[in-house]
Amino acid sequence: MTATQEAPVPATAPELPVVGHWVAGVPAAGTGDRTADVYDPATGQVTKRVALASRGDADAVIDAAAKAWPAWRDTSLARRTQVLFAFRELLNSRKGELAEIITSEHGKVLDDALGEVSRGQEIVELACGLSHLLKGSLTENASTKVDVSSLRQPLGVVGIISPFNFPAMVPMWFFPVAIAAGNAVVLKPSEKDPSAAIWLARLWQEAGLPDGVFNVLQGDKVAVDALLESQKVKAISFVGSTPIARYVYENGTRNGKRVQALGGAKNHMVVLPDADLDLAADAAVNGGFGSAGERCMAISALVVIDSIADELVGRITDRMSGLRTGDGRRGCDMGPLVTGAHRDKVAGYIQQGVDSGADLVVDGRGQEVDGAPEGFWVSPTLFDKVTPEMSIYTDEIFGPVLSVLRVETFDEALDLINSNPYGNGTAIFTNDGGAARRFQNEVEVGMIGINVPVPVPVGYYSFGGWKNSLFGDTHAHGVEGFHFFTRGKVITTRWLDPSHGGINLGFPQSV
Ligand code: NAD
């Protein structure tokens, strides 16, 4: 891999810049000749290209992290804390820049991009408390004049593989904790929006993180496979679709790594007849169409008791008529989808919904938008009378398509959710505490909102779903995050004392 002090040299098309890797504190173009297009989704134009790593490029990035790790592992907690604080201050003061980058490559509206950065910043703030979170324990006199202590140590090089839909927040679920705990990181961002990772790498450098502790490897399956196969990589945090999460989990663990692989989702919001229907309608619109439905915690299935369904659908439809879809830089409510291919896939699902007999209440295809005609547009779409076998219900569409499923009872709603293969998030809207309590107790989902549509936990709790929404047993950030990025040692200590002499071949027991 060739390191350059300037931005990587355009490789394929002279008129377009190429987003490269970040290795040991410098941008690097890589040796591979493969690139992928990066779009501005609101204009539909290719604005840059991203380098797709060769196996050799990936090995060079992993080697750089491995070289930097021992010194960072031995860096005092006090110094690590200072770097984390400096990173937090820089991020807080300059997050507008990062939000603009996100909007230009992902398409989400600027406010939403800023919200994403702020939620990521929460984890940086959590990680600033690293000295408390990494404390071990000591038991004096576990046996006579024998002390037992425990401590946790970093793993080494860890890989983070992230999806397109949160190019800043999802990597920040992991890397502040991994770095605080004393690991060296290789981040493999989505090839659809690769620039946020490079901006974050520069910020780490400015914050005083030693070169090589945070690296960025751009690429696709070749880069992912290199991380999964390298013996130098000790752990992988993956977030993306369920088939790839399963692949990463199976291959990473087969190669002896610790893996947490967060997958796709189908999130249900249940509305009971005693709910505040205005609150529920607002929540359905916000949870269903925020970030054009490209959130793993988006509400995509609205499960409504039949007696209130007409009323709720009416109130949601009213609210949808006021939504403005358009360029995320123009103060619109909702931006475009990430690529033309994804726009076509979402539009295809809308057609499947129509063909399968669902009631298309609001059709988001071909609507007027505040943006370039070539942008990747699908406006908010609402289906009613969706049934569980329809593909608009069974599949994760990952677009602004909300499906209403009508049920007769609470139990029917609960059965529907528990029969679904995904278990990321869910919400219930009700004023009945007993019903809500039963819901939180019996529903087989990892994150639950009670009158909260998108229940993404705060940073000091942990994020993660159940069933096909997470492979592995450790969720992201919070105390579990520190646990994931460290491994434990227990030390039994005795200092010379005459009372300890003598031969005894029996199994050691406390006396
Ligand atoms: P994706 O699975 O296509 O890509 C995720 C990562 O895997 C990317 O870095 C990509 O380069 C890599 N990848 C893609 N194909 C691969 C292959 N064949 N082999 C190895 N690596 C490969 O996901 P996406 O489209 O970028 O993101 C959307 C998905 O992510 C949705 O399913 C969404 O629900 C999910 N997601 C889940 C969570 C969660 O917390 N559970 C959070 C965000 C997104």
Coordinates of C-alpha atoms and ligand atoms in Angstrom, one line a residue:
M1 CA 0.0 0.0 0.0
T2 CA 1.4 3.4 -0.9
A3 CA 0.9 6.1 1.7
T4 CA 0.4 9.7 0.5
Q5 CA 0.4 12.9 2.5
E6 CA -2.2 14.4 0.2
A7 CA -5.7 13.1 -0.6
P8 CA -5.4 9.8 -2.6
V9 CA -4.8 10.2 -6.3
P10 CA -7.8 9.6 -8.5
A11 CA -7.4 6.1 -9.9
T12 CA -10.0 5.4 -12.5
A13 CA -11.7 8.6 -13.7
P14 CA -9.5 11.7 -13.5
E15 CA -12.4 14.0 -13.0
L16 CA -13.6 12.2 -9.8
P17 CA -11.8 12.0 -6.5
V18 CA -11.3 8.5 -5.0
V19 CA -11.9 8.0 -1.3
G20 CA -9.0 5.9 0.0
H21 CA -8.0 4.1 3.1
W22 CA -6.5 5.6 6.3
V23 CA -3.4 3.7 7.5
A24 CA -1.2 4.5 10.4
G25 CA -2.2 8.2 10.4
V26 CA -2.0 8.9 6.6
P27 CA -4.4 8.6 3.7
A28 CA -3.5 5.7 1.3
A29 CA -4.7 5.0 -2.2
G30 CA -4.2 1.3 -2.0
T31 CA -2.8 -1.0 -4.6
G32 CA -6.1 -2.5 -5.9
D33 CA -7.5 -1.2 -9.1
R34 CA -11.2 -1.8 -8.2
T35 CA -13.4 1.1 -7.2
A36 CA -17.1 1.7 -6.6
D37 CA -19.2 4.7 -7.4
V38 CA -20.4 7.0 -4.6
Y39 CA -23.5 8.9 -5.3
D40 CA -25.2 12.1 -4.1
P41 CA -28.6 10.5 -3.7
A42 CA -30.4 13.8 -3.9
T43 CA -29.0 14.5 -7.4
G44 CA -28.4 11.0 -8.6
Q45 CA -24.9 12.0 -9.7
V46 CA -21.7 10.0 -9.0
T47 CA -19.7 12.5 -7.0
K48 CA -16.6 10.4 -6.2
R49 CA -15.3 6.8 -6.2
V50 CA -14.2 4.7 -3.3
A51 CA -11.2 2.4 -3.4
L52 CA -12.1 -1.3 -2.9
A53 CA -9.2 -2.9 -1.0
S54 CA -7.3 -5.9 -2.4
R55 CA -6.3 -8.6 0.0
G56 CA -2.8 -7.0 0.2
D57 CA -4.3 -3.6 1.1
A58 CA -6.3 -5.2 3.8
D59 CA -3.3 -7.0 5.2
A60 CA -1.3 -3.7 5.2
V61 CA -4.0 -2.0 7.2
I62 CA -4.3 -4.8 9.7
D63 CA -0.5 -4.9 10.1
A64 CA -0.5 -1.1 10.8
A65 CA -3.0 -1.7 13.6
A66 CA -1.1 -4.6 15.0
K67 CA 2.1 -2.5 15.1
A68 CA 0.4 0.3 16.9
W69 CA -1.4 -1.9 19.4
P70 CA 1.3 -2.7 22.1
A71 CA 2.1 0.9 22.8
W72 CA -1.6 1.8 23.0
R73 CA -2.3 -1.2 25.2
D74 CA 0.4 0.1 27.6
T75 CA -0.8 3.7 27.5
S76 CA -2.1 4.9 30.9
L77 CA -5.8 5.2 31.5
A78 CA -5.2 8.8 32.3
R79 CA -3.7 9.5 28.9
R80 CA -6.4 7.5 27.1
T81 CA -9.0 9.5 28.9
Q82 CA -7.4 12.7 27.8
V83 CA -7.5 11.6 24.2
L84 CA -11.2 10.5 24.5
F85 CA -12.1 13.9 26.0
A86 CA -10.3 15.8 23.2
F87 CA -12.1 13.7 20.6
R88 CA -15.4 14.4 22.2
E89 CA -14.7 18.2 22.3
L90 CA -13.6 18.2 18.6
L91 CA -16.6 16.1 17.6
N92 CA -19.0 18.3 19.5
S93 CA -17.7 21.5 18.0
R94 CA -17.4 20.3 14.4
K95 CA -20.3 17.9 14.1
G96 CA -22.0 20.1 11.5
E97 CA -19.2 19.2 9.1
L98 CA -19.7 15.5 9.6
A99 CA -23.5 15.9 9.2
E100 CA -23.0 17.6 5.8
I101 CA -20.8 14.7 4.6
I102 CA -23.4 12.2 5.8
T103 CA -26.2 14.0 3.9
S104 CA -24.1 14.3 0.8
E105 CA -23.5 10.5 0.5
H106 CA -26.4 9.0 2.4
G107 CA -29.2 11.5 1.6
K108 CA -30.8 11.8 5.0
V109 CA -31.8 15.3 5.9
L110 CA -29.3 17.4 7.8
D111 CA -31.1 17.5 11.1
D112 CA -31.3 13.7 11.1
A113 CA -27.6 13.5 10.2
L114 CA -26.8 15.8 13.1
G115 CA -29.0 13.6 15.3
E116 CA -27.0 10.5 14.2
V117 CA -23.8 12.2 15.2
S118 CA -25.1 13.2 18.6
R119 CA -26.2 9.7 19.3
G120 CA -22.7 8.5 18.4
Q121 CA -21.2 11.2 20.6
E122 CA -23.1 9.6 23.6
I123 CA -20.8 6.6 23.3
V124 CA -17.7 8.8 23.2
E125 CA -19.0 10.3 26.4
L126 CA -19.6 6.9 27.9
A127 CA -16.0 5.9 26.9
C128 CA -14.6 9.0 28.6
G129 CA -15.5 7.1 31.8
L130 CA -13.1 4.3 30.8
S131 CA -11.2 4.3 34.1
H132 CA -14.3 3.4 36.0
L133 CA -15.5 0.9 33.4
L134 CA -12.2 -0.9 33.3
K135 CA -11.8 -1.3 37.0
G136 CA -11.0 -4.8 38.3
S137 CA -11.7 -6.2 41.7
L138 CA -9.7 -7.6 44.6
T139 CA -10.7 -9.9 47.4
E140 CA -8.4 -9.8 50.4
N141 CA -7.9 -13.1 52.4
A142 CA -9.9 -15.3 50.0
S143 CA -7.9 -18.0 51.7
T144 CA -5.7 -17.2 54.7
K145 CA -3.3 -14.5 53.5
V146 CA -4.2 -15.3 49.9
D147 CA -5.7 -12.5 47.8
V148 CA -7.7 -12.9 44.6
S149 CA -8.0 -10.1 42.0
S150 CA -9.5 -9.8 38.6
L151 CA -8.7 -7.5 35.7
R152 CA -9.7 -7.0 32.1
Q153 CA -7.2 -6.5 29.2
P154 CA -7.7 -5.4 25.6
L155 CA -7.9 -8.0 22.8
G156 CA -5.5 -6.5 20.2
V157 CA -6.7 -5.6 16.7
V158 CA -10.4 -5.5 16.3
G159 CA -12.4 -5.0 13.1
I160 CA -15.6 -3.0 12.8
I161 CA -17.7 -3.5 9.7
S162 CA -20.5 -1.0 9.3
P163 CA -23.6 -0.5 7.1
F164 CA -24.6 2.4 4.9
N165 CA -27.5 3.7 6.9
F166 CA -25.5 5.2 9.9
P167 CA -22.0 6.0 8.5
A168 CA -21.1 7.8 11.8
M169 CA -23.3 6.5 14.6
V170 CA -22.9 2.8 14.0
P171 CA -19.1 2.8 13.9
M172 CA -19.3 5.0 17.0
W173 CA -21.3 2.3 18.8
F174 CA -18.0 0.4 18.9
F175 CA -14.8 2.3 18.2
P176 CA -14.8 4.7 21.2
V177 CA -15.2 1.7 23.5
A178 CA -12.7 -0.4 21.7
I179 CA -10.1 2.4 21.8
A180 CA -10.8 3.3 25.4
A181 CA -10.3 -0.3 26.3
G182 CA -6.9 -0.3 24.7
N183 CA -7.4 -2.0 21.4
A184 CA -6.4 -1.0 17.9
V185 CA -9.2 -0.6 15.4
V186 CA -9.7 -1.3 11.7
L187 CA -13.0 0.2 10.5
K188 CA -14.4 -1.1 7.3
P189 CA -17.3 1.3 6.4
S190 CA -20.0 0.8 3.8
E191 CA -18.7 1.4 0.3
K192 CA -21.9 3.5 -0.3
D193 CA -20.9 6.3 2.1
P194 CA -17.2 6.0 2.9
S195 CA -16.1 9.6 3.7
A196 CA -17.5 9.9 7.2
A197 CA -14.9 7.3 8.4
I198 CA -12.0 9.3 7.0
W199 CA -13.3 12.5 8.6
L200 CA -13.4 10.6 11.9
A201 CA -9.9 9.3 11.4
R202 CA -8.5 12.8 11.0
L203 CA -10.4 13.9 14.1
W204 CA -8.8 11.1 16.1
Q205 CA -5.4 12.3 14.9
E206 CA -6.2 15.8 15.9
A207 CA -7.3 14.5 19.3
G208 CA -3.9 13.0 19.9
L209 CA -4.6 9.3 19.3
P210 CA -1.3 7.7 18.2
D211 CA -1.2 6.8 14.5
G212 CA -2.2 3.3 13.7
V213 CA -4.7 2.9 16.6
F214 CA -7.6 3.9 14.4
N215 CA -7.4 2.8 10.7
V216 CA -9.9 2.8 7.9
L217 CA -10.1 0.0 5.3
Q218 CA -12.4 0.8 2.4
G219 CA -13.9 -2.1 0.4
D220 CA -16.4 -4.8 -0.1
K221 CA -16.4 -8.6 0.5
V222 CA -12.7 -8.9 -0.2
A223 CA -11.9 -6.5 2.8
V224 CA -14.5 -8.2 5.0
D225 CA -13.1 -11.7 4.3
A226 CA -9.6 -10.4 5.0
L227 CA -10.7 -9.2 8.4
L228 CA -12.5 -12.5 9.1
E229 CA -9.5 -14.6 8.1
S230 CA -6.6 -12.7 9.5
Q231 CA -5.1 -14.3 12.7
K232 CA -4.1 -10.8 13.8
V233 CA -7.8 -9.7 14.1
K234 CA -9.2 -10.9 17.5
A235 CA -12.7 -9.6 17.4
I236 CA -15.3 -8.4 14.9
S237 CA -18.3 -6.0 15.4
F238 CA -20.5 -6.2 12.4
V239 CA -23.7 -4.4 11.6
G240 CA -25.7 -5.0 8.4
S241 CA -28.3 -7.2 6.7
T242 CA -29.1 -10.5 8.3
P243 CA -27.6 -12.8 5.6
I244 CA -24.3 -11.0 5.8
A245 CA -24.4 -10.9 9.6
R246 CA -24.9 -14.6 9.7
Y247 CA -22.0 -15.1 7.2
V248 CA -19.7 -12.9 9.3
Y249 CA -20.7 -14.6 12.6
E250 CA -20.2 -18.1 11.2
N251 CA -16.9 -17.4 9.5
G252 CA -15.5 -15.1 12.2
T253 CA -16.2 -17.6 15.0
R254 CA -14.9 -20.5 12.9
N255 CA -11.7 -18.6 12.7
G256 CA -11.5 -18.3 16.5
K257 CA -12.7 -14.7 16.8
R258 CA -15.1 -13.1 19.2
V259 CA -18.0 -11.8 17.0
Q260 CA -21.1 -9.7 17.5
A261 CA -23.0 -9.5 14.3
L262 CA -26.1 -7.2 14.3
G263 CA -28.5 -8.0 11.5
G264 CA -31.7 -6.7 9.9
A265 CA -35.1 -6.0 11.4
K266 CA -38.8 -5.8 11.0
N267 CA -40.1 -3.6 13.8
H268 CA -43.7 -3.7 14.9
M269 CA -45.6 -0.9 16.7
V270 CA -48.8 -2.1 18.4
V271 CA -51.6 0.4 19.0
L272 CA -54.2 -0.6 21.6
P273 CA -57.7 1.1 21.6
D274 CA -57.0 3.1 24.8
A275 CA -53.9 4.7 23.3
D276 CA -53.7 8.5 22.6
L277 CA -54.3 8.2 18.8
D278 CA -52.7 11.6 18.0
L279 CA -49.5 10.5 19.8
A280 CA -49.6 7.2 18.1
A281 CA -50.2 8.7 14.6
D282 CA -47.2 11.1 15.2
A283 CA -45.1 8.3 16.3
A284 CA -46.0 6.0 13.4
V285 CA -45.1 8.8 10.9
N286 CA -41.8 9.7 12.7
G287 CA -40.8 6.1 13.2
G288 CA -41.9 4.9 9.8
F289 CA -40.5 7.7 7.5
G290 CA -37.5 9.2 9.4
S291 CA -34.4 8.7 7.4
A292 CA -36.6 7.4 4.6
G293 CA -37.2 4.2 6.6
E294 CA -33.5 3.3 6.3
R295 CA -33.1 2.7 10.0
C296 CA -32.8 -0.7 11.6
M297 CA -35.2 0.6 14.3
A298 CA -37.7 2.1 11.8
I299 CA -41.3 1.1 12.3
S300 CA -42.4 -0.9 9.3
A301 CA -45.4 -2.8 10.6
L302 CA -48.2 -1.0 12.5
V303 CA -50.3 -3.6 14.3
V304 CA -53.6 -2.0 15.2
I305 CA -56.7 -3.4 17.0
D306 CA -59.4 -3.3 14.3
S307 CA -61.8 -1.1 16.2
I308 CA -59.5 1.9 16.0
A309 CA -57.8 1.1 12.7
D310 CA -59.9 3.3 10.4
E311 CA -59.5 6.3 12.7
L312 CA -55.7 5.8 13.1
V313 CA -55.1 5.3 9.4
G314 CA -57.0 8.5 8.8
R315 CA -54.9 10.5 11.2
I316 CA -51.7 9.1 9.8
T317 CA -52.8 9.9 6.2
D318 CA -53.5 13.5 7.3
R319 CA -50.0 13.9 8.7
M320 CA -48.4 12.3 5.6
S321 CA -50.0 14.9 3.4
G322 CA -47.9 17.6 5.1
L323 CA -44.5 15.8 4.7
R324 CA -42.0 17.3 2.2
T325 CA -39.7 14.9 0.5
G326 CA -36.6 16.4 -1.0
D327 CA -32.9 17.3 -0.9
G328 CA -31.7 16.9 2.7
R329 CA -29.9 20.3 2.5
R330 CA -33.2 22.2 1.8
G331 CA -34.9 21.7 5.1
C332 CA -37.2 18.9 3.9
D333 CA -38.7 16.3 6.2
M334 CA -37.4 13.2 4.3
G335 CA -34.6 12.7 1.9
P336 CA -34.0 10.2 -1.0
L337 CA -33.0 6.6 -0.8
V338 CA -29.3 5.8 -0.9
T339 CA -29.0 4.5 -4.4
G340 CA -31.0 4.1 -7.6
A341 CA -30.9 0.3 -7.2
H342 CA -32.4 0.6 -3.7
R343 CA -35.0 3.0 -4.9
D344 CA -36.0 0.5 -7.6
K345 CA -36.1 -2.3 -5.0
V346 CA -38.4 -0.3 -2.7
A347 CA -40.7 0.7 -5.6
G348 CA -40.8 -3.0 -6.6
Y349 CA -42.0 -3.9 -3.1
I350 CA -44.8 -1.3 -3.4
Q351 CA -45.9 -2.9 -6.6
Q352 CA -45.8 -6.4 -4.9
G353 CA -48.0 -5.0 -2.1
V354 CA -50.6 -3.8 -4.7
D355 CA -50.4 -7.0 -6.6
S356 CA -51.0 -9.1 -3.4
G357 CA -54.1 -7.2 -2.6
A358 CA -53.0 -4.8 0.1
D359 CA -54.8 -1.4 0.3
L360 CA -52.4 1.3 -1.0
V361 CA -53.6 4.3 0.9
V362 CA -50.7 6.6 0.0
D363 CA -48.4 5.8 -3.0
G364 CA -45.0 7.4 -2.7
R365 CA -43.9 6.6 -6.2
G366 CA -43.7 9.4 -8.7
Q367 CA -44.6 12.1 -6.2
E368 CA -43.4 15.7 -6.5
V369 CA -40.2 16.3 -4.6
D370 CA -38.0 19.3 -3.7
G371 CA -34.9 18.0 -5.4
A372 CA -33.3 17.1 -8.7
P373 CA -35.4 14.8 -10.9
E374 CA -32.5 12.3 -11.1
G375 CA -32.5 11.8 -7.3
F376 CA -33.4 8.5 -5.8
W377 CA -36.9 9.4 -4.7
V378 CA -39.7 7.4 -3.1
S379 CA -42.0 9.5 -0.9
P380 CA -43.8 8.1 2.2
T381 CA -46.0 5.2 1.4
L382 CA -48.9 3.7 3.5
F383 CA -50.5 0.3 3.0
D384 CA -53.6 -0.8 5.0
K385 CA -55.1 -4.3 5.4
V386 CA -51.7 -6.0 5.0
T387 CA -51.6 -9.7 5.9
P388 CA -48.7 -11.7 7.3
E389 CA -47.9 -13.7 4.2
M390 CA -47.4 -10.6 1.9
S391 CA -43.8 -9.8 1.0
I392 CA -44.3 -6.2 2.1
Y393 CA -44.7 -7.7 5.6
T394 CA -42.3 -10.7 5.5
D395 CA -39.3 -8.8 4.0
E396 CA -37.2 -6.0 5.4
I397 CA -37.9 -3.3 2.7
F398 CA -35.7 -0.6 4.3
G399 CA -37.6 2.2 2.7
P400 CA -40.4 4.6 3.6
V401 CA -43.2 2.0 3.4
L402 CA -45.5 1.6 6.4
S403 CA -47.8 -1.4 6.5
V404 CA -50.9 -1.6 8.7
L405 CA -51.9 -5.0 9.9
R406 CA -55.3 -5.2 11.6
V407 CA -55.8 -7.7 14.5
E408 CA -58.7 -8.4 16.9
T409 CA -56.8 -8.8 20.2
F410 CA -53.7 -8.0 22.1
D411 CA -52.7 -11.7 22.0
E412 CA -53.0 -11.8 18.3
A413 CA -50.6 -8.8 18.1
L414 CA -48.2 -10.5 20.4
D415 CA -48.2 -13.7 18.5
L416 CA -47.6 -11.9 15.3
I417 CA -44.5 -10.2 16.7
N418 CA -43.2 -13.4 18.3
S419 CA -43.6 -15.4 15.1
N420 CA -41.5 -13.0 13.2
P421 CA -37.9 -14.1 12.6
Y422 CA -36.5 -10.7 13.5
G423 CA -36.4 -9.2 17.0
N424 CA -34.7 -5.9 16.9
G425 CA -37.1 -3.3 18.2
T426 CA -40.8 -3.0 19.0
A427 CA -43.2 -0.5 20.5
I428 CA -46.6 -0.5 22.2
F429 CA -48.9 2.5 22.4
T430 CA -51.3 2.3 25.3
N431 CA -52.4 3.9 28.5
D432 CA -52.9 0.6 30.2
G433 CA -49.9 -0.2 32.4
G434 CA -50.9 -3.8 32.8
A435 CA -51.0 -4.4 29.1
A436 CA -47.6 -2.6 28.6
R437 CA -46.1 -4.6 31.4
R438 CA -47.3 -7.9 29.9
F439 CA -46.0 -6.8 26.5
Q440 CA -42.5 -6.0 27.8
N441 CA -42.5 -9.3 29.7
E442 CA -43.7 -11.6 26.9
V443 CA -42.5 -10.0 23.6
E444 CA -39.4 -11.7 22.1
V445 CA -37.6 -8.6 21.0
G446 CA -34.4 -7.0 22.3
M447 CA -35.4 -3.3 22.5
I448 CA -38.9 -2.2 23.6
G449 CA -40.6 1.2 23.5
I450 CA -43.6 1.9 25.7
N451 CA -45.2 5.0 24.0
V452 CA -41.8 5.5 22.4
P453 CA -41.6 4.4 18.7
V454 CA -37.8 4.2 18.1
P455 CA -36.4 2.9 21.4
V456 CA -32.7 3.2 20.7
P457 CA -31.1 2.8 24.1
V458 CA -28.9 5.6 25.6
G459 CA -25.2 4.9 25.4
Y460 CA -24.8 3.5 28.9
Y461 CA -27.3 0.8 28.2
S462 CA -26.6 -1.7 25.4
F463 CA -28.0 -1.9 21.9
G464 CA -29.0 -5.2 20.3
G465 CA -31.8 -7.3 19.1
W466 CA -32.8 -10.9 19.4
K467 CA -33.3 -13.8 16.9
N468 CA -32.1 -12.9 13.4
S469 CA -31.4 -9.4 14.4
L470 CA -28.2 -10.3 16.3
F471 CA -25.8 -13.2 16.1
G472 CA -23.6 -13.5 19.2
D473 CA -24.4 -12.9 22.8
T474 CA -23.1 -9.4 23.4
H475 CA -24.9 -6.2 22.5
A476 CA -23.2 -3.0 21.5
H477 CA -21.9 -0.3 23.9
G478 CA -22.7 0.2 27.5
V479 CA -21.1 -2.2 30.0
E480 CA -21.5 -5.0 27.5
G481 CA -19.4 -3.1 25.0
F482 CA -16.5 -2.9 27.5
H483 CA -16.9 -6.6 28.2
F484 CA -16.8 -7.4 24.4
F485 CA -13.6 -5.5 23.8
T486 CA -11.7 -6.9 26.8
R487 CA -10.9 -10.4 28.2
G488 CA -10.7 -11.3 31.9
K489 CA -7.9 -12.6 34.1
V490 CA -8.1 -13.7 37.6
I491 CA -5.0 -13.6 39.8
T492 CA -4.5 -15.6 43.0
T493 CA -1.7 -14.1 45.1
R494 CA 0.2 -15.2 48.1
W495 CA 3.3 -13.6 49.5
L496 CA 5.8 -15.7 51.4
D497 CA 4.6 -16.6 54.9
P498 CA 5.8 -19.5 57.1
S499 CA 2.2 -20.7 57.5
H500 CA 2.0 -21.6 53.8
G501 CA 4.6 -24.3 53.9
G502 CA 4.1 -28.1 53.6
I503 CA 3.1 -30.6 51.0
N504 CA -0.5 -31.3 50.1
L505 CA -1.5 -32.8 46.7
G506 CA -5.2 -32.3 47.3
F507 CA -7.2 -29.8 45.2
P508 CA -6.6 -26.2 46.5
Q509 CA -9.3 -25.2 48.9
S510 CA -9.9 -22.0 50.9
V511 CA -8.9 -22.3 54.5
Ligands
NAD1 P1 -25.2 -4.9 4.0 O1 -25.3 -6.2 4.8 O2 -25.4 -4.8 2.6 O3 -23.7 -4.3 4.3 C1 -23.1 -4.2 5.6 C2 -21.6 -4.3 5.5 O4 -21.3 -5.6 4.9 C3 -21.0 -3.3 4.6 O5 -19.8 -2.8 5.1 C4 -20.7 -4.1 3.3 O6 -19.6 -3.6 2.6 C5 -20.5 -5.5 3.8 N1 -20.9 -6.5 2.8 C6 -21.9 -6.4 1.9 N2 -22.0 -7.5 1.2 C7 -21.1 -8.4 1.7 C8 -20.7 -9.7 1.4 N3 -21.3 -10.4 0.4 N4 -19.7 -10.3 2.1 C9 -19.1 -9.6 3.1 N5 -19.4 -8.3 3.4 C10 -20.4 -7.7 2.7 O7 -26.1 -3.8 4.8 P2 -26.4 -2.3 4.3 O8 -27.4 -2.4 3.2 O9 -25.2 -1.5 4.2 O10 -27.3 -1.8 5.6 C11 -28.6 -2.1 5.8 C12 -28.9 -3.3 6.7 O11 -28.2 -3.1 7.9 C13 -30.3 -3.5 7.0 O12 -30.6 -4.8 6.9 C14 -30.4 -3.0 8.4 O13 -31.5 -3.5 9.2 C15 -29.1 -3.4 9.0 N6 -28.8 -2.6 10.2 C16 -28.9 -3.2 11.3 C17 -28.6 -2.6 12.5 C18 -28.8 -3.2 13.8 O14 -28.4 -2.6 14.8 N7 -29.3 -4.4 13.9 C19 -28.2 -1.2 12.4 C20 -28.1 -0.6 11.2 C21 -28.4 -1.3 10.0

